[in-house]
CSV table of C-alpha atoms in Angstrom, one decimal:
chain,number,residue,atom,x,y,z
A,1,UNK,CA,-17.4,5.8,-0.6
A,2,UNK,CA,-16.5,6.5,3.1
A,3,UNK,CA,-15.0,10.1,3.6
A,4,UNK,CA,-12.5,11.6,5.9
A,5,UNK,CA,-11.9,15.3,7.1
A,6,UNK,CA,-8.6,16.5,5.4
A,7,UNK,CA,-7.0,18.3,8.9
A,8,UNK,CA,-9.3,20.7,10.3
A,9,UNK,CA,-10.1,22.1,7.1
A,10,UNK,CA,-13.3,21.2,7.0
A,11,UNK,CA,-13.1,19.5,3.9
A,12,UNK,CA,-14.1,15.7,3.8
A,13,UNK,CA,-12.5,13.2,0.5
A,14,UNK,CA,-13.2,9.6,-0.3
A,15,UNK,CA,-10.8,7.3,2.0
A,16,UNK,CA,-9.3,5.8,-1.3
A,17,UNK,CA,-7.7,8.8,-3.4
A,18,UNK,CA,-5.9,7.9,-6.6
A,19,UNK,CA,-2.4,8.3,-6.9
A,20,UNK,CA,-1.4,9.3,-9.9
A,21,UNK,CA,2.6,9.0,-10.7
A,22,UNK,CA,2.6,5.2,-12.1
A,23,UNK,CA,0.3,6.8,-15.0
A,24,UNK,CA,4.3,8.6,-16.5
A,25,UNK,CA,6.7,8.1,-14.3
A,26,UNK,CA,8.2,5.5,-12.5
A,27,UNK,CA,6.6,1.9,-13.3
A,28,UNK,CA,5.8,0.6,-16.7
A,29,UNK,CA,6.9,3.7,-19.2
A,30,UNK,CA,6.5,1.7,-21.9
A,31,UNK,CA,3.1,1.0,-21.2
A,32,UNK,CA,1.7,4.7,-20.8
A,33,UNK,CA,-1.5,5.5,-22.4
A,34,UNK,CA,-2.4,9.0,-21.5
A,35,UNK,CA,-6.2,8.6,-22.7
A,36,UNK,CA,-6.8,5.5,-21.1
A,37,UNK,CA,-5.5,7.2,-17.6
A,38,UNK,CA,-7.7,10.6,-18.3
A,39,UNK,CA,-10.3,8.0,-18.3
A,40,UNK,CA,-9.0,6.7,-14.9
A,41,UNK,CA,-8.9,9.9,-13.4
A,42,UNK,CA,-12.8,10.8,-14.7
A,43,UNK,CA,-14.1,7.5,-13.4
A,44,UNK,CA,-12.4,7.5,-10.0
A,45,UNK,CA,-14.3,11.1,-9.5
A,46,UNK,CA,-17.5,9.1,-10.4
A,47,UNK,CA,-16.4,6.6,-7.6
A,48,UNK,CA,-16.0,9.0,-5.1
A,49,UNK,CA,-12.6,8.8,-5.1
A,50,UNK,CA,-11.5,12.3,-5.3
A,51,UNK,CA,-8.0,12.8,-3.8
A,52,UNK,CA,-5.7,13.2,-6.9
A,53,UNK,CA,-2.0,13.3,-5.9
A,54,UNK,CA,0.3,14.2,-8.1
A,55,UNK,CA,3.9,16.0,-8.1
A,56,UNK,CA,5.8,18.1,-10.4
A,57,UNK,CA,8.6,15.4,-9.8
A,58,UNK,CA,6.5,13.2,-11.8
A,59,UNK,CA,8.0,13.1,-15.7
A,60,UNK,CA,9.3,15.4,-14.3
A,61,UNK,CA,6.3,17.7,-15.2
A,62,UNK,CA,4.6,15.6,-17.2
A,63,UNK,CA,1.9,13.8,-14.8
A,64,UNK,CA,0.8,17.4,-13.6
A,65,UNK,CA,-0.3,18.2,-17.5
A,66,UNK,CA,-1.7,14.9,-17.9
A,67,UNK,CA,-3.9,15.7,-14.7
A,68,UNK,CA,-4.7,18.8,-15.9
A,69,UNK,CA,-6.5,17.8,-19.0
A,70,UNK,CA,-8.1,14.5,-17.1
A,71,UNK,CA,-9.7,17.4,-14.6
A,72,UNK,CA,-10.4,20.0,-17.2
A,73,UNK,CA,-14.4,20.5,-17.0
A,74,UNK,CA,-14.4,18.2,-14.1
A,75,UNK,CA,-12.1,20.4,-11.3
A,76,UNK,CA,-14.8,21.3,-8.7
A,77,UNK,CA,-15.2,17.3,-8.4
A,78,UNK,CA,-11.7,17.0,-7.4
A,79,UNK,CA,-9.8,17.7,-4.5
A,80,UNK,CA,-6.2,18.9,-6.1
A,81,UNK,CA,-3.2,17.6,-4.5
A,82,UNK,CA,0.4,18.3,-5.5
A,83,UNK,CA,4.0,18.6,-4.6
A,84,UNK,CA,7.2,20.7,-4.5
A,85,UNK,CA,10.3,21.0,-3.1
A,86,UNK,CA,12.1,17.8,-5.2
A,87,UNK,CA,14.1,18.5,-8.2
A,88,UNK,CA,14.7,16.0,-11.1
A,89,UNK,CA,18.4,15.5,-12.0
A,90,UNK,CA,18.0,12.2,-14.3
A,91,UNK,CA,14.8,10.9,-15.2
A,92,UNK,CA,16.7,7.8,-16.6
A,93,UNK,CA,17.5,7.0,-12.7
A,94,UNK,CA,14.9,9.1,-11.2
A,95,UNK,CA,17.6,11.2,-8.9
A,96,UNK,CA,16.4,14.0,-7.7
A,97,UNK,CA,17.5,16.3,-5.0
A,98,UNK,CA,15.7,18.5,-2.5
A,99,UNK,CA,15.3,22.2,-2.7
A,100,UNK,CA,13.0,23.7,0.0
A,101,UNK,CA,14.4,27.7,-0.5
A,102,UNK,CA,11.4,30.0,-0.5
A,103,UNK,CA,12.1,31.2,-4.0
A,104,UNK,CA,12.1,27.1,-5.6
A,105,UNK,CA,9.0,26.6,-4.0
A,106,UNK,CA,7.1,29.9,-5.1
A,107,UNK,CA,8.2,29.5,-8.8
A,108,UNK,CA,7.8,25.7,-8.5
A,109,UNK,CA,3.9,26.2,-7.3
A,110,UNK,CA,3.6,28.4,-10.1
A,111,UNK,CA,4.7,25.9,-13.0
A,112,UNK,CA,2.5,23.5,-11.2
A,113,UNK,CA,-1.0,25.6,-11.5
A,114,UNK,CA,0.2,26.3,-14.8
A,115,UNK,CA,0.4,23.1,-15.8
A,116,UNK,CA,-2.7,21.9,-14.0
A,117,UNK,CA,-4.6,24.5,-15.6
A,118,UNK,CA,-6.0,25.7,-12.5
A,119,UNK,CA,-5.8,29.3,-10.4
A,120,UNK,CA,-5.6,27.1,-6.8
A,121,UNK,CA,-4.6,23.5,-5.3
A,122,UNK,CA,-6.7,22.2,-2.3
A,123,UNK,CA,-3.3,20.5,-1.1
A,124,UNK,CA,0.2,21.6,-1.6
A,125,UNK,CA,2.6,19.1,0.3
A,126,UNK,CA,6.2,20.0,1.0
A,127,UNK,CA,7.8,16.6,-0.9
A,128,UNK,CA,10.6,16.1,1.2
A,129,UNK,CA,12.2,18.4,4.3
A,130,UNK,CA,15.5,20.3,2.5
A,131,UNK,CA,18.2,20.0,5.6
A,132,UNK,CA,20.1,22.6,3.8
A,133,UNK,CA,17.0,24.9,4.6
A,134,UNK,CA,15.6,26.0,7.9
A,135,UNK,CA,11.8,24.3,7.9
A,136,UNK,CA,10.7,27.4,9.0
A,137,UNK,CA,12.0,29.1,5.4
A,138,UNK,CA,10.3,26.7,3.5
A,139,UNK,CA,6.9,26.1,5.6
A,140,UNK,CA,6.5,29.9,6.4
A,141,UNK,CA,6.6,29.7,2.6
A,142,UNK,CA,4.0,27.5,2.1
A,143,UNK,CA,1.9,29.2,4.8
A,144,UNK,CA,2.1,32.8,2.7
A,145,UNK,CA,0.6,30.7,-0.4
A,146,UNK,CA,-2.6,29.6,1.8
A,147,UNK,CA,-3.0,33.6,2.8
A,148,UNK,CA,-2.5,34.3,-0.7
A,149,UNK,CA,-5.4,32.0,-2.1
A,150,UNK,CA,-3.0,30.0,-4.6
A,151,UNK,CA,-3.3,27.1,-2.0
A,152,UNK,CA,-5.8,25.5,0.2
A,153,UNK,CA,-4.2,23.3,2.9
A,154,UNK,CA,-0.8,22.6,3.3
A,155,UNK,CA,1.0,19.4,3.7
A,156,UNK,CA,4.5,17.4,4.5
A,157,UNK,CA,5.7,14.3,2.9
A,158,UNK,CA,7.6,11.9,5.0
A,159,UNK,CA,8.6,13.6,7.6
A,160,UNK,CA,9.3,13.4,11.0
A,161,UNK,CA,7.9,13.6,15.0
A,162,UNK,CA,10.0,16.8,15.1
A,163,UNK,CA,9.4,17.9,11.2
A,164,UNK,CA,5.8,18.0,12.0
A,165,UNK,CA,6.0,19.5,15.5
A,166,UNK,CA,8.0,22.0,14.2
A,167,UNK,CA,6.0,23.3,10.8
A,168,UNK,CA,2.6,23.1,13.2
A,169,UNK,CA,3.8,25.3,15.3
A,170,UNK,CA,4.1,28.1,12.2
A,171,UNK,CA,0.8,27.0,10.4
A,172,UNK,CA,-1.5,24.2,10.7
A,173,UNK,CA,-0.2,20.8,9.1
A,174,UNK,CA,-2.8,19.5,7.2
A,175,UNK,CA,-2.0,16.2,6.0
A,176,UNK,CA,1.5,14.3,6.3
A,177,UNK,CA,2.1,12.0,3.3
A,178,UNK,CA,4.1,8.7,4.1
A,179,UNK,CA,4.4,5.5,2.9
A,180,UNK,CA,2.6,2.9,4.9
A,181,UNK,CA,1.1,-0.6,3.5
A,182,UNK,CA,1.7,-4.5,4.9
A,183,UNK,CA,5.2,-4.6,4.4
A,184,UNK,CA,5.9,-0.7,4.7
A,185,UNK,CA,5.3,0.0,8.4
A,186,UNK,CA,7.5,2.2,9.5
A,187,UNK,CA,5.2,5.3,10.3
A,188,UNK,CA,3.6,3.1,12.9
A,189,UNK,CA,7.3,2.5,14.6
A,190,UNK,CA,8.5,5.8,14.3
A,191,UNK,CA,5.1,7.0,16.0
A,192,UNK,CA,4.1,9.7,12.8
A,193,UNK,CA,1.0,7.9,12.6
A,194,UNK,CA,0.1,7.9,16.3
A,195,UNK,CA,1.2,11.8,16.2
A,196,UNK,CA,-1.4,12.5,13.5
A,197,UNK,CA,-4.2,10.6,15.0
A,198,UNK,CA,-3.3,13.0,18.3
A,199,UNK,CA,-3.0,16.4,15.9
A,200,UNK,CA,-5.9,15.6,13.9
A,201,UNK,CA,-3.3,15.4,11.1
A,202,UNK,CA,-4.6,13.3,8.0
A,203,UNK,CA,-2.4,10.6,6.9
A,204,UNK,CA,-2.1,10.1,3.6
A,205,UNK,CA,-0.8,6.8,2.4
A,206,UNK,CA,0.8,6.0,-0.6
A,207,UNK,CA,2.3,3.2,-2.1
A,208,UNK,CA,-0.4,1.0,0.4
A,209,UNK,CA,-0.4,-1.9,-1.7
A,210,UNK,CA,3.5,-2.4,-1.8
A,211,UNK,CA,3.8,-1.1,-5.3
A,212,UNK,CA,1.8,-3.6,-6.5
A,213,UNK,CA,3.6,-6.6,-5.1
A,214,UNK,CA,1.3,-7.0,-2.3
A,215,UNK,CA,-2.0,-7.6,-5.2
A,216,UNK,CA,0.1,-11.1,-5.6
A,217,UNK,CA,0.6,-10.4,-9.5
A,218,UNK,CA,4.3,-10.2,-8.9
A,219,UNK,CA,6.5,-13.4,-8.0
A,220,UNK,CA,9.6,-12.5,-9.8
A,221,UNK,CA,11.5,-9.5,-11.4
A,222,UNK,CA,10.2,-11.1,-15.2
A,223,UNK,CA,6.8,-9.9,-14.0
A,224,UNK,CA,7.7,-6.3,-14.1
A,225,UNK,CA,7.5,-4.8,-17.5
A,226,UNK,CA,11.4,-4.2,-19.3
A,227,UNK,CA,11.3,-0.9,-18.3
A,228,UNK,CA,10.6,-0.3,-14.8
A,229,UNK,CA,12.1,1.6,-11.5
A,230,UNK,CA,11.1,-1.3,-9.3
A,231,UNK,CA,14.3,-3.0,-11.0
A,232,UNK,CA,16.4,-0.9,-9.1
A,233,UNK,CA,14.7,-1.6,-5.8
A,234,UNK,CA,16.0,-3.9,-3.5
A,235,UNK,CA,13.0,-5.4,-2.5
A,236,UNK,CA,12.0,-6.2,-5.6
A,237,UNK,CA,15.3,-8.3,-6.4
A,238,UNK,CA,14.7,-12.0,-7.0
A,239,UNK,CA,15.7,-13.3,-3.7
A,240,UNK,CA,13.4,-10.5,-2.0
A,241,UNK,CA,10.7,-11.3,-3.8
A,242,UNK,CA,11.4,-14.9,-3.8
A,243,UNK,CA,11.6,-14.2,0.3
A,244,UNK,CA,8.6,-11.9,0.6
A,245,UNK,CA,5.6,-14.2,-0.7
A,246,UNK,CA,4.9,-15.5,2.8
A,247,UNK,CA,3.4,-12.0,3.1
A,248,UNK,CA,1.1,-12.5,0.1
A,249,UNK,CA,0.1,-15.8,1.6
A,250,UNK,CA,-1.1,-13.9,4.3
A,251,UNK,CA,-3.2,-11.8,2.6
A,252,UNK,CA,-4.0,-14.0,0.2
A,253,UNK,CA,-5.8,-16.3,2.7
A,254,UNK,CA,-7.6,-13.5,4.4
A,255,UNK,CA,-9.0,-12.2,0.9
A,256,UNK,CA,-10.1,-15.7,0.3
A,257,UNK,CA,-11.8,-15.5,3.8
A,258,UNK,CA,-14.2,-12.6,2.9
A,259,UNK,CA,-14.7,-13.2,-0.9
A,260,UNK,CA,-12.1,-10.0,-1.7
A,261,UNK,CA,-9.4,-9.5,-3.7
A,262,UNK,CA,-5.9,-9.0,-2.1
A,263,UNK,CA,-6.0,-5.4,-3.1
A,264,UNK,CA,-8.8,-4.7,-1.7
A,265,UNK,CA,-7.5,-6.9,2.2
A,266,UNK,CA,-4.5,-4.5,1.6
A,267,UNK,CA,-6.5,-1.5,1.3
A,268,UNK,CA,-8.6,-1.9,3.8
A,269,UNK,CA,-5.7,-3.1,6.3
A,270,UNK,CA,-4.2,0.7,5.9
A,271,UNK,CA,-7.5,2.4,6.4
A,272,UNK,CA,-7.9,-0.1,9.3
A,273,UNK,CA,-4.9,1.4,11.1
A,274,UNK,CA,-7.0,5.0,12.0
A,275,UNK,CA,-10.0,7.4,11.0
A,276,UNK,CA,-7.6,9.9,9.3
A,277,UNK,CA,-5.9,8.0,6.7
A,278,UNK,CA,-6.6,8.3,3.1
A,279,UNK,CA,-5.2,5.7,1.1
A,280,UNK,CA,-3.5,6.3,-2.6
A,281,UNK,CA,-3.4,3.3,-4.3
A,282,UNK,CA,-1.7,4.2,-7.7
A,283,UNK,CA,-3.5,2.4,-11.1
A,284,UNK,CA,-4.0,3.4,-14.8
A,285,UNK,CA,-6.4,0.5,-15.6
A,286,UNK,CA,-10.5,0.9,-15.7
A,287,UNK,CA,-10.3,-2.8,-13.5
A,288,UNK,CA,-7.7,-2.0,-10.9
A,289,UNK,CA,-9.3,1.3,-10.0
A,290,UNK,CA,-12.9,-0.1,-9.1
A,291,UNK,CA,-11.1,-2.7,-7.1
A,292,UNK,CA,-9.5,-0.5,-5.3
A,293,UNK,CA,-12.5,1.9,-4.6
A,294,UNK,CA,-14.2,-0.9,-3.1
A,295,UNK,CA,-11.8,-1.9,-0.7
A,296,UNK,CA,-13.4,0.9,1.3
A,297,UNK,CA,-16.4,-1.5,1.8
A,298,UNK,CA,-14.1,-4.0,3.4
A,299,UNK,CA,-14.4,-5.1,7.3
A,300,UNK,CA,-11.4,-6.9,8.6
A,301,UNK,CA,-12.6,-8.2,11.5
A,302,UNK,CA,-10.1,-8.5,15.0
A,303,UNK,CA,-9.0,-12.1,13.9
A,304,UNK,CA,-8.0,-11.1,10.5
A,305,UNK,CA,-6.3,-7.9,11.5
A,306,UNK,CA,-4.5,-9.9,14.2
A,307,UNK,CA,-3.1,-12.2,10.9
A,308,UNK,CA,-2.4,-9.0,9.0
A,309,UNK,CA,-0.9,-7.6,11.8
A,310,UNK,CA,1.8,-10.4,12.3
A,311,UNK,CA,2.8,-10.9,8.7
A,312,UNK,CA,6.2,-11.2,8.7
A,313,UNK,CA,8.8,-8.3,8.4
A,314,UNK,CA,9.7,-7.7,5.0
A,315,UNK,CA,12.9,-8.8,3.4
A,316,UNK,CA,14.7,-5.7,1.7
A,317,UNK,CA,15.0,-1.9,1.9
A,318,UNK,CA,12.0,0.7,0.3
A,319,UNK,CA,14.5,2.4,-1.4
């Protein structure tokens, strides 16, 4: 597994982490099987894949314990990312809303490493910038864990130019997780990405291979399981997904090019786009996850990025 330098830490991960909220929340809950994704989360260490993202958001709650007990005994092999700072108001419809005050955060990073089982996180990641808070509040909060040893690094999730400029300029950004994959560009228009690559921010991708869609398993909303927040998604709508196979075709035919799978043309597209981005592909299946690990053996060369590149824009919003 290829590594990259989380920040200026110091400390050096696999290039594919392993995302870990599909394993309880979000896609598929009828199809959880907490064993079977402990298993996930022991053999991605063996793989070298040894970012594991996770949130309190997730369940809520629930993915953080499931970590845990995946990690316990094996904790030194992992580097321990998590999140705070979005609050759960339905899980039925997954709306949330964002608290950033000082005093959320502290008792929210404290439920986490109890449920984690662990005295310290490598990563702690702001999950979303709270307007009702001054960033300062809420980062200078984040910086006191680091001095306090609860907390290694310190991260933001998608946020802005500004967002980043600003909380840099109290402590050092680590990482800034966004979503980025084929049909989720936007970090590359708004110039986070390029800012990173100038900062010697890592990038941490999730969602890199379209949640899911992009693997070319999904041609219409009956292959999604019942239960499933992708329903509610706009781009995964009939007519969307109907609309956004052309993409798949793309990727498709450059997989078929170099013997890959798609997965593994749409992994190695994201880590394509700089040296300091980690990809998080999310999976709870033995398969999927040694797919994915190997997409970071994968050379796109100039004439198949160039394809990738100009894949059409996607039809329908993330969110």
């Amino acid at each position: 597994m290829i590594e990259r330098e989380i920040g200026a830490t110091g400390r050096r991960v696999g290039a594919i982490g392993l995302g870990c909220m599909g394993m309880s929340w979000g896609y598929d809950e009828l199809g959880r099987d907490d064993a079977v994704s402990v298993q996930v989360v022991r053999e991605a260490l063996d793989l070298g894949v040894d970012l594991v993202d996770t949130s309190d958001q997730y369940g809520p709650f629930t993915n953080e314990e499931l970590v845990g007990r995946a990690l316990r005994g094996h904790r030194e092999r992992a580097y321990l990312a998590t999140k705070g700072g979005l609050v759960v108001d339905d899980p039925t419809t997954f709306a949330s809303h964002r608290n950033g005050r000082p005093e959320h955060l502290r008792s929210a990073l404290e439920g986490s490493l109890g449920r984690l089982g662990v005295d310290h996180v490598d990563l702690y990641q702001l999950h979303r910038v709270d307007p009702e808070v001054p960033l300062e509040e809420s980062w200078g909060t984040l910086a006191e864990m680091v001095a306090e040893g609860k907390v290694g690094a310190i991260g933001l999730s998608e946020a802005s130019v500004e967002q980043i400029r600003a909380a840099h300029a109290i402590h050092p950004v680590s990482s800034v997780q966004t979503e980025l994959s084929l049909w989720s560009r936007e970090a590359l228009a708004d110039g986070v990405l390029d800012h990173c690559t100038r900062e010697g921010i890592t990038f941490i991708a999730y969602s890199p291979l379209g949640r899911g869609f992009l693997t070319g398993g999904i041609t219409s909303p009956t292959d999604l399981p019942e239960v499933d927040g992708r329903h509610r998604t706009p781009r995964f709508q009939a007519e969307a997904i109907a609309a956004n196979q052309s993409i798949v075709d793309r990727v498709r035919n450059v997989a078929a090019d170099l013997g890959a799978t798609g997965a593994q043309v749409a992994l190695a597209w994201v880590l394509a786009q700089g040296p300091q981005v980690v990809a998080i592909p999310g999976t709870k299946t033995p398969r999927y996850l040694r797919d994915n690990a190997a997409a970071a053996d994968v050379v796109l060369s100039e004439e198949h990025l160039a394809v990738l590149d100009d894949v059409p824009a996607p039809v329908g919003t993330r969110y």
